[in-house]
CSV table of C-alpha atoms and ligand atoms in Angstrom, one decimal:
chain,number,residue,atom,x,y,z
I,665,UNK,CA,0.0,0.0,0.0
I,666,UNK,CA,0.8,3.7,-0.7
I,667,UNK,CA,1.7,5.0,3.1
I,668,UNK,CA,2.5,8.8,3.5
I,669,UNK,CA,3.1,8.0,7.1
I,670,UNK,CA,6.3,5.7,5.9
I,671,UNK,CA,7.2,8.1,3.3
I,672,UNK,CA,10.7,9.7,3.8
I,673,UNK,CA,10.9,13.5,4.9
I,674,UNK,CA,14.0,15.9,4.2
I,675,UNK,CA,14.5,19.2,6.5
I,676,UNK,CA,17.9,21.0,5.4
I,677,UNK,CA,20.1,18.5,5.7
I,678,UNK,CA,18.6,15.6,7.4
I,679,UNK,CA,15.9,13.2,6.1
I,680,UNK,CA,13.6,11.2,8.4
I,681,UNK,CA,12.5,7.9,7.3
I,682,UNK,CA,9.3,8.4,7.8
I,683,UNK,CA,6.7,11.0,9.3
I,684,UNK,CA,6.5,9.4,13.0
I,685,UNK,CA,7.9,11.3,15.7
I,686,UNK,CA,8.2,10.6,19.4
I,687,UNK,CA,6.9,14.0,20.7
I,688,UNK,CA,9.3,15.3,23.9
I,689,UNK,CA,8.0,14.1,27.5
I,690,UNK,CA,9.5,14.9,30.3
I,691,UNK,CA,10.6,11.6,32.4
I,692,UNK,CA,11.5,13.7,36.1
I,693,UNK,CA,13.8,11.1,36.8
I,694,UNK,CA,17.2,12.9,36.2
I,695,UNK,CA,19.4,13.8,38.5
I,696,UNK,CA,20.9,17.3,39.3
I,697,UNK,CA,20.0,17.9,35.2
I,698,UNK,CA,22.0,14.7,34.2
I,699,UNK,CA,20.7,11.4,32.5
I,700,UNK,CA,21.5,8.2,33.8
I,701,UNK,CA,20.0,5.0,32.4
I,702,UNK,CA,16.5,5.1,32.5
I,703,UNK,CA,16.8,7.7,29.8
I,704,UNK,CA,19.7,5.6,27.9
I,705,UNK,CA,16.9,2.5,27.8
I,706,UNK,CA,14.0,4.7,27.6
I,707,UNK,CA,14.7,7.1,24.3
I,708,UNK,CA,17.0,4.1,22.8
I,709,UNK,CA,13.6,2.0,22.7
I,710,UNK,CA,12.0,4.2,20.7
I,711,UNK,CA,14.4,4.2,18.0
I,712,UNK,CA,14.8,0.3,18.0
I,713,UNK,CA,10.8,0.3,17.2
I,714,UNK,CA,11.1,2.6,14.1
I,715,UNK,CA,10.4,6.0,14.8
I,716,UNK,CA,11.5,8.2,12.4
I,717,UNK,CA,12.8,11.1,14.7
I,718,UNK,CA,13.2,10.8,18.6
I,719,UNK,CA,12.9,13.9,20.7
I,720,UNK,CA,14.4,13.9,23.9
I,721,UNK,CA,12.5,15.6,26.3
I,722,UNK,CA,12.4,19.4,27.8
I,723,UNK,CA,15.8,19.8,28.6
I,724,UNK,CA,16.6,23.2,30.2
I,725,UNK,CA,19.3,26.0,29.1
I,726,UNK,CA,19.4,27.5,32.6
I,727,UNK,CA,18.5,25.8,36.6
I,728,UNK,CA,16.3,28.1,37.1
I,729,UNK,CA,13.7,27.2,34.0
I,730,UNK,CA,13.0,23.6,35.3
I,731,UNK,CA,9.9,22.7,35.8
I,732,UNK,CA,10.8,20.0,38.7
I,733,UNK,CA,13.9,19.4,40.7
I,734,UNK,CA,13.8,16.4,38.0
I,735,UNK,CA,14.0,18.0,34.9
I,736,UNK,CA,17.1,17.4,32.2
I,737,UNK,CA,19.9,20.1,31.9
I,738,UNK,CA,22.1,21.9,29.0
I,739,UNK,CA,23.3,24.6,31.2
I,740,UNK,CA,26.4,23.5,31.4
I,741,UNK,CA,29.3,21.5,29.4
I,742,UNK,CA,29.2,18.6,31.5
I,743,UNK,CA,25.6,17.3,30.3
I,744,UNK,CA,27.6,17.1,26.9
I,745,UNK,CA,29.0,13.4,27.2
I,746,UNK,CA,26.1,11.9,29.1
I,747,UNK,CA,23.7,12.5,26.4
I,748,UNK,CA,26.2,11.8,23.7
I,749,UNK,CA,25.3,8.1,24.9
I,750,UNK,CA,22.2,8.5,24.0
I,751,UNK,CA,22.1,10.0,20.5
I,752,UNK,CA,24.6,7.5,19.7
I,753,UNK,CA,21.9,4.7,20.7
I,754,UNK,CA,19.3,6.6,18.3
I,755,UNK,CA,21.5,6.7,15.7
I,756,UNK,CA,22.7,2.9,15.7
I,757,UNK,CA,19.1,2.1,15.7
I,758,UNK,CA,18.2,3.8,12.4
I,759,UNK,CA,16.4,7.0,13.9
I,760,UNK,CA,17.4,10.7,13.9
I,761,UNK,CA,18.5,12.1,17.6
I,762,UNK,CA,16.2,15.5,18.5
I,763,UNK,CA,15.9,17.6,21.7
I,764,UNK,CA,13.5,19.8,23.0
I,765,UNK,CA,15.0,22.9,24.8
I,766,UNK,CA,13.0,24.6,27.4
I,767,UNK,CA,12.9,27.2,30.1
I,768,UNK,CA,9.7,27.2,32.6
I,769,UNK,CA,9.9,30.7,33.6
I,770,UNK,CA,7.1,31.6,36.5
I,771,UNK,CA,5.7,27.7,35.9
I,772,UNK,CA,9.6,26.7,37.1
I,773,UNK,CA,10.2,24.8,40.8
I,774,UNK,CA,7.1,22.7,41.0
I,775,UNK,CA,6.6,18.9,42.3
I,776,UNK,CA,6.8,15.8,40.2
I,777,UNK,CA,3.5,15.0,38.5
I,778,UNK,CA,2.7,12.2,40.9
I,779,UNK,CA,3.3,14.0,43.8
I,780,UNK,CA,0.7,16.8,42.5
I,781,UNK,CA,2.9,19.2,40.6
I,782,UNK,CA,2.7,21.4,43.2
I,783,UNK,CA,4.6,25.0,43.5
I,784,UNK,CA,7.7,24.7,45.4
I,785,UNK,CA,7.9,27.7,47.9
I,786,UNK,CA,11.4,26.7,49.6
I,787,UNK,CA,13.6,24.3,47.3
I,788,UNK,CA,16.9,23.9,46.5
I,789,UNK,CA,18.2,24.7,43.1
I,790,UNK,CA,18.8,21.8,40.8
I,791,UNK,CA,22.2,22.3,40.1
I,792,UNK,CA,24.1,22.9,43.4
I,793,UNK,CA,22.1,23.3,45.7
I,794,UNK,CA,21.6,27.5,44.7
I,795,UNK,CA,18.8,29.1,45.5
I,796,UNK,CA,16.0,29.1,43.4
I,797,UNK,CA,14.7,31.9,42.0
I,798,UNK,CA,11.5,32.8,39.4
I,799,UNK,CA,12.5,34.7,36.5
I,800,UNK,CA,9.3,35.9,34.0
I,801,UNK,CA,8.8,38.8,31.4
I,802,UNK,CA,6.2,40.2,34.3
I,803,UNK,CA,5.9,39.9,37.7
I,804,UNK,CA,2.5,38.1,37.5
I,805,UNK,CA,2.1,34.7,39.3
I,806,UNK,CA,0.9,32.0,37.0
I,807,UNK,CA,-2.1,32.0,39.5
I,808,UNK,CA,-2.6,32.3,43.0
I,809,UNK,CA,-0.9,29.0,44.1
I,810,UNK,CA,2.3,29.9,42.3
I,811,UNK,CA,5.3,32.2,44.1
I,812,UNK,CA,5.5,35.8,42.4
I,813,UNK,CA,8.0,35.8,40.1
I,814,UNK,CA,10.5,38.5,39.5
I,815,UNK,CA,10.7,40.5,36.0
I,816,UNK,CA,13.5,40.1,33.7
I,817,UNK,CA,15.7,43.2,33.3
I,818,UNK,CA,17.2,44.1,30.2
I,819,UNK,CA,20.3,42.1,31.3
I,820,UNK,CA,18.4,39.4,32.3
I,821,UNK,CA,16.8,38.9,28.8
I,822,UNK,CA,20.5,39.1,27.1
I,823,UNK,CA,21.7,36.5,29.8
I,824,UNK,CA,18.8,34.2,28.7
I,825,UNK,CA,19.4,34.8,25.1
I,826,UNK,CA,23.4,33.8,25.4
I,827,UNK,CA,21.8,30.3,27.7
I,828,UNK,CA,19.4,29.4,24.7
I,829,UNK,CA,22.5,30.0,22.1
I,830,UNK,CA,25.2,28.2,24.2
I,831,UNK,CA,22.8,25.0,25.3
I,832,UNK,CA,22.2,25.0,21.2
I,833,UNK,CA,26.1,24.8,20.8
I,834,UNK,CA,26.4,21.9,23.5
I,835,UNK,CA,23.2,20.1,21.5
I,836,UNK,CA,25.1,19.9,18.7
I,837,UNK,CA,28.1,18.9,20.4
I,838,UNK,CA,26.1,16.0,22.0
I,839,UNK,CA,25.2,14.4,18.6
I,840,UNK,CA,21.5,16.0,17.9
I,841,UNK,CA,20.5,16.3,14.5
I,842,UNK,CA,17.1,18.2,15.2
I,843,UNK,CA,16.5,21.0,17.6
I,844,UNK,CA,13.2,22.1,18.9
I,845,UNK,CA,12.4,25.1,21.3
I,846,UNK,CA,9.6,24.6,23.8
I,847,UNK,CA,7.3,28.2,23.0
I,848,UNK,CA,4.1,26.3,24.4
I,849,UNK,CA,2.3,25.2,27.2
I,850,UNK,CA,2.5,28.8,29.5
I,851,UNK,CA,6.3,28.5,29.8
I,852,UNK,CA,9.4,31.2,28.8
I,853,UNK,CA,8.5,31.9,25.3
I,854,UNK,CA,5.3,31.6,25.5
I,855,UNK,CA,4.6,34.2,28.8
I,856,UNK,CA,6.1,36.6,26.1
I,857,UNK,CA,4.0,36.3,23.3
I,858,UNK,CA,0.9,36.3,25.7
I,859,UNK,CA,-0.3,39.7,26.6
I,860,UNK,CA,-1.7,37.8,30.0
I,861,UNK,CA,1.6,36.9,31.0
I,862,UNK,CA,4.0,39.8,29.4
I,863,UNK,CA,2.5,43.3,30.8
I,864,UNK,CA,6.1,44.8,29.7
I,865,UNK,CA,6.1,48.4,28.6
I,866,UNK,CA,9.9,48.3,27.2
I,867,UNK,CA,10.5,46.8,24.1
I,868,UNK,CA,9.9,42.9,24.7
I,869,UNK,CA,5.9,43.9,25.8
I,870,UNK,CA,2.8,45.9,24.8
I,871,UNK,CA,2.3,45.3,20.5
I,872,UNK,CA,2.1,41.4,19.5
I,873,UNK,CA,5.2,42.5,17.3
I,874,UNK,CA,7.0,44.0,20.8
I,875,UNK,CA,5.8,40.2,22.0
I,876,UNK,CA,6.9,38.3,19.4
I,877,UNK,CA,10.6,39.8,19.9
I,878,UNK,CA,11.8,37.4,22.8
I,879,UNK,CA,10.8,34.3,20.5
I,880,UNK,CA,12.3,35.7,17.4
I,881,UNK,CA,15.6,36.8,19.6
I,882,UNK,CA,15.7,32.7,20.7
I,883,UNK,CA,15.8,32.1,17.8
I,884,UNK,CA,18.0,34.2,16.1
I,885,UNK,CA,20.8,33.3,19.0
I,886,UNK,CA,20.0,29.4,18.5
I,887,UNK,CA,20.6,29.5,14.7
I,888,UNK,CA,24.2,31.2,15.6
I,889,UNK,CA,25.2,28.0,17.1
I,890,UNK,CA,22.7,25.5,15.3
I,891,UNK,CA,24.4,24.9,11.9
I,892,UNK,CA,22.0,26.4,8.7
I,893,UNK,CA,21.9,22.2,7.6
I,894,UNK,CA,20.1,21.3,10.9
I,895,UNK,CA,16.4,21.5,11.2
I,896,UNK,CA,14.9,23.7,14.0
I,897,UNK,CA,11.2,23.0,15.1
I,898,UNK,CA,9.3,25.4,17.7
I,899,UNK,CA,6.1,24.3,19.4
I,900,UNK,CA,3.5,26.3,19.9
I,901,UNK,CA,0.1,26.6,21.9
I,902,UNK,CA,-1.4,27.3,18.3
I,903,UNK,CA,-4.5,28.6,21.1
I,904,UNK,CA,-4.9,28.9,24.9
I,905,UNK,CA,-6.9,29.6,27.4
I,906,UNK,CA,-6.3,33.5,27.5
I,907,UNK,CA,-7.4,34.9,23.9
I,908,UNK,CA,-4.4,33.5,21.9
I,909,UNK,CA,-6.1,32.8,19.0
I,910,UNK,CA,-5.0,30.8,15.9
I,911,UNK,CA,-4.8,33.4,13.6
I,912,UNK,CA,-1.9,35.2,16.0
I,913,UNK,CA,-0.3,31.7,15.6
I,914,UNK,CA,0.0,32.2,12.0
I,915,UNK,CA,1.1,35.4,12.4
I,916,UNK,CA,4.0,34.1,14.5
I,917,UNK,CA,4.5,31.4,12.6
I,918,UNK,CA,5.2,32.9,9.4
I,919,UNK,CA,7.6,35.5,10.9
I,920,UNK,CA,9.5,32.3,12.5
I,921,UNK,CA,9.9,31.0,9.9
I,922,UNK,CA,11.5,34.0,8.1
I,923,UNK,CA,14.2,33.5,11.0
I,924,UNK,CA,15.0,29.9,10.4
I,925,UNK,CA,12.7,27.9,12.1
I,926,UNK,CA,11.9,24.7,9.8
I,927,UNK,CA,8.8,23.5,11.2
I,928,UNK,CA,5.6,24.8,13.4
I,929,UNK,CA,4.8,21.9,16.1
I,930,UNK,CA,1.2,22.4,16.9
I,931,UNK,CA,0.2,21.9,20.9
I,932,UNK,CA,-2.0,24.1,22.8
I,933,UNK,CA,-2.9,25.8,26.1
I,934,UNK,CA,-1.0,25.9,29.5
I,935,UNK,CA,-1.5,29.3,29.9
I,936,UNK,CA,-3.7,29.5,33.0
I,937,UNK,CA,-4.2,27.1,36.0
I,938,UNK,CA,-8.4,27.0,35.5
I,939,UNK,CA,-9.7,23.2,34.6
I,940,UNK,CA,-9.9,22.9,30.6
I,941,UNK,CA,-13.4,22.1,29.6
I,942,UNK,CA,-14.1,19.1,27.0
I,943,UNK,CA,-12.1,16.1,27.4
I,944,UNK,CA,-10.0,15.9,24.2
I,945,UNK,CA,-10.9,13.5,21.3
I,946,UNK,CA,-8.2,11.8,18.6
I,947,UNK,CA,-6.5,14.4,16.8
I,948,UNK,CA,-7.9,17.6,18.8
I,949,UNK,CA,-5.4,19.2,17.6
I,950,UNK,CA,-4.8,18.3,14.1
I,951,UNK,CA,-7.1,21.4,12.5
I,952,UNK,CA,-4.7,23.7,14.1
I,953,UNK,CA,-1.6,21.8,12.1
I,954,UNK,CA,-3.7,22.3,9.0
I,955,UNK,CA,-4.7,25.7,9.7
I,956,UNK,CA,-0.9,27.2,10.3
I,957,UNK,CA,0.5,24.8,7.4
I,958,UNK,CA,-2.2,26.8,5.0
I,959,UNK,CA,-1.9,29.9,6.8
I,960,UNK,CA,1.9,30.4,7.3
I,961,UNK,CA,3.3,28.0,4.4
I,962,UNK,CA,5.2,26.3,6.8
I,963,UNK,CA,5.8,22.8,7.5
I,964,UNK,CA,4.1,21.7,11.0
I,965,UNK,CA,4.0,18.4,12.8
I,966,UNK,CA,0.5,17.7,14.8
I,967,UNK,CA,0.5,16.0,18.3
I,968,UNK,CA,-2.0,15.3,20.7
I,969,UNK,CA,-4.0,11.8,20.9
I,970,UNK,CA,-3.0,10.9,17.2
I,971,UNK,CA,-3.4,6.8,18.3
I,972,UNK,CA,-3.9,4.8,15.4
I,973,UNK,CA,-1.9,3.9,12.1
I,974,UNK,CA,-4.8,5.3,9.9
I,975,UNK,CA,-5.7,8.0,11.4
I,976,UNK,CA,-1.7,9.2,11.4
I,977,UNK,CA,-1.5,8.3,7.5
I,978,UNK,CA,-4.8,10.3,7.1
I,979,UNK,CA,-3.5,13.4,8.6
I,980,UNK,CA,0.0,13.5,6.3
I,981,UNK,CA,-2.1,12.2,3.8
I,982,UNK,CA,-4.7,15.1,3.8
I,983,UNK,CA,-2.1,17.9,4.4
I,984,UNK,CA,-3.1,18.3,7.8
I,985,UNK,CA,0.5,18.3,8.8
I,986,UNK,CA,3.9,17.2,7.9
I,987,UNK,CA,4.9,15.3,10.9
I,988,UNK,CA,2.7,13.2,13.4
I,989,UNK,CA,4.2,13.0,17.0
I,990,UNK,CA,3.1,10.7,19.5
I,991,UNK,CA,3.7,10.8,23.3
I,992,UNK,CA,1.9,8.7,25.2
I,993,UNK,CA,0.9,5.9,22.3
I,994,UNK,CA,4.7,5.5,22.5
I,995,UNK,CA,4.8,5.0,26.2
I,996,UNK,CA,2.3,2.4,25.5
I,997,UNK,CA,3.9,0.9,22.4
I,998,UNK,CA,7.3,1.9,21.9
I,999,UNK,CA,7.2,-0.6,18.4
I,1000,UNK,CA,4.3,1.5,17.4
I,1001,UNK,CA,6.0,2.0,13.9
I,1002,UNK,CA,6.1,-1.6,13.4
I,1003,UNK,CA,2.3,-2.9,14.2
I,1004,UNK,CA,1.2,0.8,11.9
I,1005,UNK,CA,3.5,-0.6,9.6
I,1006,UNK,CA,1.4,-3.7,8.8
I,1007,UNK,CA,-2.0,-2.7,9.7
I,1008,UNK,CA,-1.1,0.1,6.4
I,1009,UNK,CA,0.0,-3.5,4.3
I,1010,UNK,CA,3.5,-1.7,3.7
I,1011,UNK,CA,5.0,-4.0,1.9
I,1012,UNK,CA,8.3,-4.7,4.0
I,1013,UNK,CA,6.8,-3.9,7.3
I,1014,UNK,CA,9.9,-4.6,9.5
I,1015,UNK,CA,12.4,-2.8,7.2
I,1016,UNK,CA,12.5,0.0,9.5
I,1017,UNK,CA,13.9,-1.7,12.6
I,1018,UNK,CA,16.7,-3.4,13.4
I,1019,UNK,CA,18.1,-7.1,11.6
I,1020,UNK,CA,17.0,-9.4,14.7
I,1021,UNK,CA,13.9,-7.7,15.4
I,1022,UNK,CA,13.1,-8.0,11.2
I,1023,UNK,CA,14.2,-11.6,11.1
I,1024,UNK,CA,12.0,-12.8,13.8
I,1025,UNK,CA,8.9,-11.2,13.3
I,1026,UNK,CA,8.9,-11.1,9.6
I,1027,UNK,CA,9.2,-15.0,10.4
I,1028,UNK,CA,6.4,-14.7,12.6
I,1029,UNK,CA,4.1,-12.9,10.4
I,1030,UNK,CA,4.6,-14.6,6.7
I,1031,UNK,CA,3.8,-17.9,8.6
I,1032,UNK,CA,1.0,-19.9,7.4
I,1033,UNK,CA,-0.5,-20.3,11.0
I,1034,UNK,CA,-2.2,-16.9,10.7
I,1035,UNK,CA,-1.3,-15.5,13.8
I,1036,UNK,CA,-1.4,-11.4,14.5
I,1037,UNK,CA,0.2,-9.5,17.3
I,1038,UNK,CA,-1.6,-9.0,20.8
I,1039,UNK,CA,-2.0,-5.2,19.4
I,1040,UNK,CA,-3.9,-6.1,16.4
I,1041,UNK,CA,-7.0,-7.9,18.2
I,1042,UNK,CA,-9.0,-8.4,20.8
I,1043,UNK,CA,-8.4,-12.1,21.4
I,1044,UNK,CA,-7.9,-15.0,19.8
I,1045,UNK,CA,-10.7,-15.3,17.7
I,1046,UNK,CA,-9.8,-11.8,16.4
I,1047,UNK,CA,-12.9,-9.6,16.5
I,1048,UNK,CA,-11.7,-6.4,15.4
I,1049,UNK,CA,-13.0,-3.5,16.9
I,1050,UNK,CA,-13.9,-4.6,20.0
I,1051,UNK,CA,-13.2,-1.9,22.9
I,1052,UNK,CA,-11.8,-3.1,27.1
I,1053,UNK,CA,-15.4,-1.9,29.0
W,995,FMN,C1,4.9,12.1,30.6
W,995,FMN,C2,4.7,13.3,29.7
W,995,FMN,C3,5.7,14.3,29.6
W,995,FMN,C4,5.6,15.3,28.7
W,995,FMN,N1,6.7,16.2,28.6
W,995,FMN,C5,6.6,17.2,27.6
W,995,FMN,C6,7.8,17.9,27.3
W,995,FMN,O1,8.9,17.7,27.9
W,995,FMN,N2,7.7,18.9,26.4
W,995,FMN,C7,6.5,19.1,25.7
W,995,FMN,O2,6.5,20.0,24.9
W,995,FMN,N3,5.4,18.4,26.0
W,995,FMN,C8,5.5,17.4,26.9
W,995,FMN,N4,4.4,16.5,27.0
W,995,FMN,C9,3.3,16.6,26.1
W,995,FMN,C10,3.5,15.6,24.9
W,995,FMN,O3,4.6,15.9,24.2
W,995,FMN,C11,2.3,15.6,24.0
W,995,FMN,O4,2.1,16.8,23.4
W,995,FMN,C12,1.0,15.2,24.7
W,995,FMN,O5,1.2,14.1,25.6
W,995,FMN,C13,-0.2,14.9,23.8
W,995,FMN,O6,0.2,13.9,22.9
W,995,FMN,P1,-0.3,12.3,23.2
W,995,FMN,O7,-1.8,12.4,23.3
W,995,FMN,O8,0.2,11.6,22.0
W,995,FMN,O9,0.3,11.9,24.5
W,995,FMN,C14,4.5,15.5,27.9
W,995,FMN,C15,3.5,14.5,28.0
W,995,FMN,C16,3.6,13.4,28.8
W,995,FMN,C17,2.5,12.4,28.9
């Protein structure tokens, strides 16, 4: 069968085998900003199961822009070797080594998810034990649970801009091929662009193009140190919960990309603390992929329960994006890319994964005893469909 899904992409200099992505998520395991070997197992299983591109989660360019006392680091030169390991695993298993970079801003110093992501009043810093303070473009709390953060001076905004650039540099020097900058989900970048957030009169607040000028400065910084043959994504809340709308996503977009940013990744809200409405359905946020690909004439990868092997061939297929990145699906099914391969009849299903893997369970599956994987079916008499009540 004709899959777009499995059809090769080329950015700059790098091509991706296919169009699946493993979308960044955070694993608040590391410790002081280091990997250890949870991450070594956990991003190298990806890659063994055929994803095309494997990000590497949020991994901050300053202490004071993590999220958790957990979070991955790139403020320094000696997180260089430890991850070198890693993107040396993705590579030897036929995928292409991304990593998010990310700075939390006033949503920094909170607790773990399961121990309630709480706001940290008192915590030592994660690199030495410094203290831990809340840098923002305002001094506006994310909302009344959170500590008050301080406003970035002038300074502070050039010190931040020379953190982005120089954890770009040590990136590269780690073995990334693809770079993506965290502007979503109420953190750094975005509390610029949002006029909620961002209640600056200089000239980083007040106009959406005084706004946009952190983002584009990131960006413009990055790209000195991230080589013009590298691909550079940024994701965006393409909406949230305080009047961003799509169509100022465009905007944004478009000028991004006029700065050297490859490709739009298409995530929403995070801007405000209040319960989201509706629970989310597959591909909720597919239409704003398609509407910033028309719109801005830029490439975008969608995210955001994308589940199933047709429905991720559908969206490439449709235009609805250029990319499809799955988190949790991946978590679930880190040899995703194999069982999407044969549901789609692709005619060498196993091709994209490893020689032992392909041997065995191309074996398996041109045997005559008409077996299917436990993710195909519900049981063994293989009705289709059927959902766990
Ligand atoms: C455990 C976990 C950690 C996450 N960490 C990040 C992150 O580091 N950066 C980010 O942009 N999004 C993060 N996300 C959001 C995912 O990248 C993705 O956008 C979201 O889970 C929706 O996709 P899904 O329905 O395929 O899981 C995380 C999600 C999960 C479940």
């Amino acid at each position: 069968m004709d899959s777009r899904l499995f059809s090769p992409l080329t950015i700059r200099g790098i091509t991706l085998k296919n169009r699946i992505v493993v979308s960044p998520m955070l694993q608040y395991c590391a410790d002081n900003g280091h990997v250890n070997d949870w991450h070594l197992m956990h991003y190298g299983k990806f890659a063994a199961g055929g994803a095309g591109l494997v990000f590497v989660e949020s991994t901050k360019v300053d202490p004071r822009g993590c999220s958790t006392p957990r979070d991955l680091g790139l403020w320094k030169d000696d997180f260089i070797a430890p991850l070198k390991r890693i993107t040396d695993l993705i590579r030897k298993n036929g995928a292409v080594a991304g990593i998010q970079l990310g700075h939390s801003g006033r949503k920094a110093r909170r607790s773990v998810p399961w121990e309630g992501r709480m706001p940290m009043a008192q915590c030592p810093g994660v690199d030495h034990g410094e203290e831990w303070e809340l840098i923002a473009p305002s001094a506006i709390a994310f909302s009344d649970r959170y500590s008050m953060p301080r406003q970035m001076t002038h300074d502070d905004i050039q010190e931040s801009l020379s953190h982005w650039e120089q954890a770009a540099r040590r990136a590269l020097e780690a073995g990334f091929q693809v770079l993506e900058l965290h502007g979503a989900h109420g953190y750094l970048i975005h509390q610029f662009l949002s006029p909620v957030a961002n209640q600056r009169t200089d000239e980083y607040g007040g106009s959406p193009e005084k706004r946009m000028r952190f983002a584009i400065e990131v960006v413009r910084a990055v790209r000195k140190s991230w080589p013009e043959d590298k691909p550079l994504f940024m994701r965006v809340s393409a909406v949230d919960e305080s009047g961003w709308s799509i169509e100022d996503s465009i905007r944004v977009a478009g000028v991004l990309k006029e700065y050297g940013v490859d490709v739009i990744d298409c995530s929403a809200g995070g801007m405000s603390d209040a319960a989201t409405g509706e629970a989310p359905g597959y591909g909720y946020q597919v239409p704003y992929a398609r509407a910033i690909r028309n719109g801005a004439g830029v490439k975008t990868m969608a995210v955001g329960l994308i589940i199933h092997a047709d429905q991720a061939d559908e969206i490439i297929r449709s235009g609805g994006a250029d990319l499809t990145a799955l988190g949790r699906e991946f978590l679930h099914n880190p040899n995703w890319p194999i069982d999407a391969a044969q549901k789609l009849g692709i005619e060498s299903p196993f091709a994209g994964v490893g020689e032992s893997l392909a041997y065995w369970l191309g074996k398996r599956a041109s045997s005559r005893a008409g077996t299917r994987p436990s993710t195909w079916q519900w049981g063994i008499d293989g009705n289709t469909g059927q959902s766990v009540e």
